[in-house]
Coordinates of C-alpha atoms in Angstrom, one line a residue:
M1452 CA 0.0 0.0 0.0
D1453 CA 2.9 2.4 0.7
F1454 CA 4.0 2.0 -3.0
F1455 CA 0.6 3.3 -4.2
K1456 CA 0.7 6.2 -1.7
A1457 CA 4.2 7.1 -3.0
I1458 CA 3.0 7.0 -6.6
F1459 CA 0.0 9.3 -6.0
R1460 CA 2.0 11.6 -3.8
N1461 CA 4.7 12.1 -6.5
E1462 CA 3.3 15.2 -8.2
P1463 CA 5.7 15.2 -11.2
L1464 CA 4.9 11.6 -12.0
V1465 CA 1.1 12.2 -11.7
T1466 CA 1.4 15.4 -13.7
A1467 CA 3.3 13.5 -16.5
G1468 CA 0.6 10.9 -16.6
I1469 CA -2.3 13.4 -16.7
S1470 CA -0.6 15.4 -19.4
W1471 CA -0.1 12.3 -21.6
V1472 CA -3.8 11.5 -21.3
V1473 CA -4.8 15.0 -22.1
A1474 CA -2.4 15.2 -25.1
A1475 CA -3.6 11.8 -26.5
F1476 CA -7.2 12.8 -26.1
L1477 CA -6.6 16.1 -27.9
K1478 CA -4.8 14.3 -30.7
F1479 CA -7.7 12.0 -31.1
L1480 CA -10.2 14.9 -30.9
I1481 CA -8.2 16.9 -33.6
I1482 CA -8.3 14.0 -36.0
L1483 CA -12.1 13.6 -35.3
I1484 CA -12.8 17.2 -36.0
V1485 CA -10.4 17.7 -39.0
E1486 CA -10.9 14.4 -40.8
R1487 CA -14.4 13.6 -39.4
R1488 CA -13.6 10.1 -38.5
F1489 CA -12.8 8.0 -35.5
N1490 CA -9.1 7.0 -35.4
W1491 CA -8.6 5.0 -32.2
E1492 CA -4.9 4.4 -33.2
R1493 CA -4.2 8.1 -32.6
L1494 CA -4.8 7.6 -28.9
L1495 CA -1.6 5.5 -28.6
G1496 CA 0.1 6.2 -31.9
T1497 CA 3.1 8.3 -32.6
G1498 CA 3.2 11.6 -34.5
G1499 CA 0.5 14.2 -34.8
M1500 CA -0.7 17.3 -32.9
P1501 CA 0.2 17.7 -30.0
S1502 CA 3.3 15.7 -29.3
T1503 CA 2.5 13.0 -26.8
H1504 CA 6.3 12.6 -26.2
T1505 CA 7.0 16.2 -25.5
T1506 CA 3.9 17.0 -23.4
P1507 CA 4.5 14.6 -20.5
V1508 CA 8.3 15.3 -20.4
V1509 CA 7.8 19.0 -20.3
A1510 CA 4.9 18.6 -17.8
C1511 CA 7.2 16.5 -15.5
T1512 CA 10.0 19.0 -15.9
T1513 CA 7.8 22.0 -15.1
S1514 CA 6.3 20.1 -12.1
I1515 CA 9.8 19.3 -10.8
G1516 CA 10.7 23.0 -11.0
L1517 CA 7.5 23.9 -9.1
V1518 CA 8.0 21.3 -6.5
V1519 CA 11.7 21.3 -5.8
G1520 CA 12.7 24.6 -7.2
F1521 CA 13.9 25.9 -10.6
D1522 CA 17.4 26.2 -9.2
S1523 CA 17.7 22.6 -8.3
P1524 CA 20.1 20.1 -10.0
L1525 CA 17.1 17.8 -10.6
F1526 CA 15.3 20.5 -12.5
A1527 CA 18.5 21.1 -14.6
L1528 CA 18.6 17.4 -15.4
A1529 CA 14.9 17.4 -16.4
V1530 CA 15.5 20.4 -18.7
V1531 CA 18.3 18.6 -20.5
L1532 CA 16.3 15.5 -21.0
S1533 CA 13.3 17.6 -22.2
I1534 CA 15.5 19.2 -24.8
I1535 CA 16.8 15.8 -26.0
V1536 CA 13.2 14.4 -26.3
G1537 CA 12.1 17.5 -28.2
Y1538 CA 15.1 17.3 -30.5
D1539 CA 14.5 13.6 -31.0
A1540 CA 10.8 14.1 -31.8
T1541 CA 11.5 16.8 -34.5
G1542 CA 14.8 15.4 -35.8
I1543 CA 15.6 11.7 -35.7
R1544 CA 12.1 10.3 -35.4
R1545 CA 10.7 12.7 -38.0
H1546 CA 13.4 11.8 -40.5
A1547 CA 12.8 8.1 -39.8
G1548 CA 9.1 8.7 -40.7
E1549 CA 10.1 10.5 -43.9
Q1550 CA 12.4 7.7 -44.9
A1551 CA 9.6 5.2 -44.2
K1552 CA 7.3 7.2 -46.5
A1553 CA 10.0 7.2 -49.2
I1554 CA 10.6 3.5 -49.0
T1555 CA 6.8 2.8 -49.1
N1556 CA 6.5 5.1 -52.2
L1557 CA 9.5 3.2 -53.8
I1558 CA 7.8 -0.1 -53.2
E1559 CA 4.5 1.2 -54.6
D1560 CA 6.4 2.3 -57.7
L1561 CA 8.2 -1.0 -58.0
T1562 CA 5.0 -2.9 -57.9
K1563 CA 3.7 -0.9 -60.9
G1564 CA 6.8 -1.9 -63.0
E1565 CA 7.3 -5.0 -65.0
M1566 CA 9.3 -7.0 -62.4
F1567 CA 6.5 -6.9 -59.8
K1568 CA 3.6 -6.2 -62.1
G1569 CA 0.2 -7.1 -60.6
Q1570 CA 1.5 -7.3 -57.0
K1571 CA 0.1 -5.1 -54.3
P1572 CA 2.5 -3.3 -52.0
A1573 CA 1.4 -5.5 -49.1
D1574 CA 2.4 -8.6 -51.2
F1575 CA 5.8 -7.1 -51.7
F1576 CA 6.2 -6.6 -47.9
H1577 CA 5.0 -10.1 -47.3
R1578 CA 7.3 -11.6 -49.9
W1579 CA 10.4 -10.1 -48.5
N1580 CA 9.3 -10.7 -44.9
L1581 CA 9.1 -7.0 -44.2
A1582 CA 6.7 -5.3 -41.7
E1583 CA 4.7 -2.5 -43.2
L1584 CA 6.5 0.7 -42.3
E1585 CA 5.1 3.1 -39.8
T1586 CA 5.3 6.5 -41.5
L1587 CA 3.9 8.7 -38.8
L1588 CA 6.7 8.6 -36.4
G1589 CA 8.0 12.1 -35.6
H1590 CA 6.7 15.6 -35.2
N1591 CA 7.0 18.9 -37.0
P1592 CA 8.3 21.8 -34.8
I1593 CA 4.7 23.2 -34.3
E1594 CA 3.5 19.9 -32.9
V1595 CA 6.4 19.9 -30.4
F1596 CA 5.8 23.5 -29.5
V1597 CA 2.2 22.9 -28.8
G1598 CA 3.2 19.9 -26.7
I1599 CA 5.6 22.1 -24.7
L1600 CA 2.8 24.7 -24.1
L1601 CA 0.4 22.0 -23.1
G1602 CA 2.9 20.3 -20.8
I1603 CA 3.5 23.6 -19.0
L1604 CA -0.2 24.4 -18.8
V1605 CA -1.1 21.0 -17.4
A1606 CA 1.8 21.2 -14.8
L1607 CA 0.6 24.6 -13.6
V1608 CA -3.0 23.4 -13.3
V1609 CA -2.1 20.2 -11.5
H1610 CA 0.4 22.0 -9.2
Y1611 CA -2.1 24.6 -8.0
R1612 CA -5.0 22.2 -7.7
Y1613 CA -3.0 19.0 -6.7
G1614 CA -4.7 18.6 -3.3
Y1615 CA -8.1 19.1 -4.9
F1616 CA -7.5 16.5 -7.6
F1617 CA -5.8 14.0 -5.4
P1618 CA -7.0 14.2 -1.8
I1619 CA -5.1 11.3 -0.3
P1620 CA -6.7 10.3 3.0
F1621 CA -4.2 7.6 3.8

């Protein structure tokens, strides 16, 4: 029981969890409004607006600053890790997604040619024992920026209402 008390009394951890849920729901809602369709994969999938990688990391970082101080070494570490996550989301992961799109397009073009004529791209993946590539991996800078703002906002709301949201009687 002490384990669960510790988890729910850890404001940065709870803040990160809440912010992830909020970001995932917003991502789902944006797809629902813009594309007028339910896309349940967006709740757990990568890519899209806002960044569900950046939001909880920044929320946790902001919460650490609010709880232990913005001059603490722990906050400094959290800031460095937040920068790395943001860079990774807009850089490496985004480029991997773009490469996956290029490979998928190449395979689609190959299946239209003589060598693989009549095959569907899915047949090509199956023939060569390849998994279909996930193309929505990373984020553009605006998606990460919105994730940063959302993370800060959620951290502020949770911090100033923490006792109200999580009255722990034990």
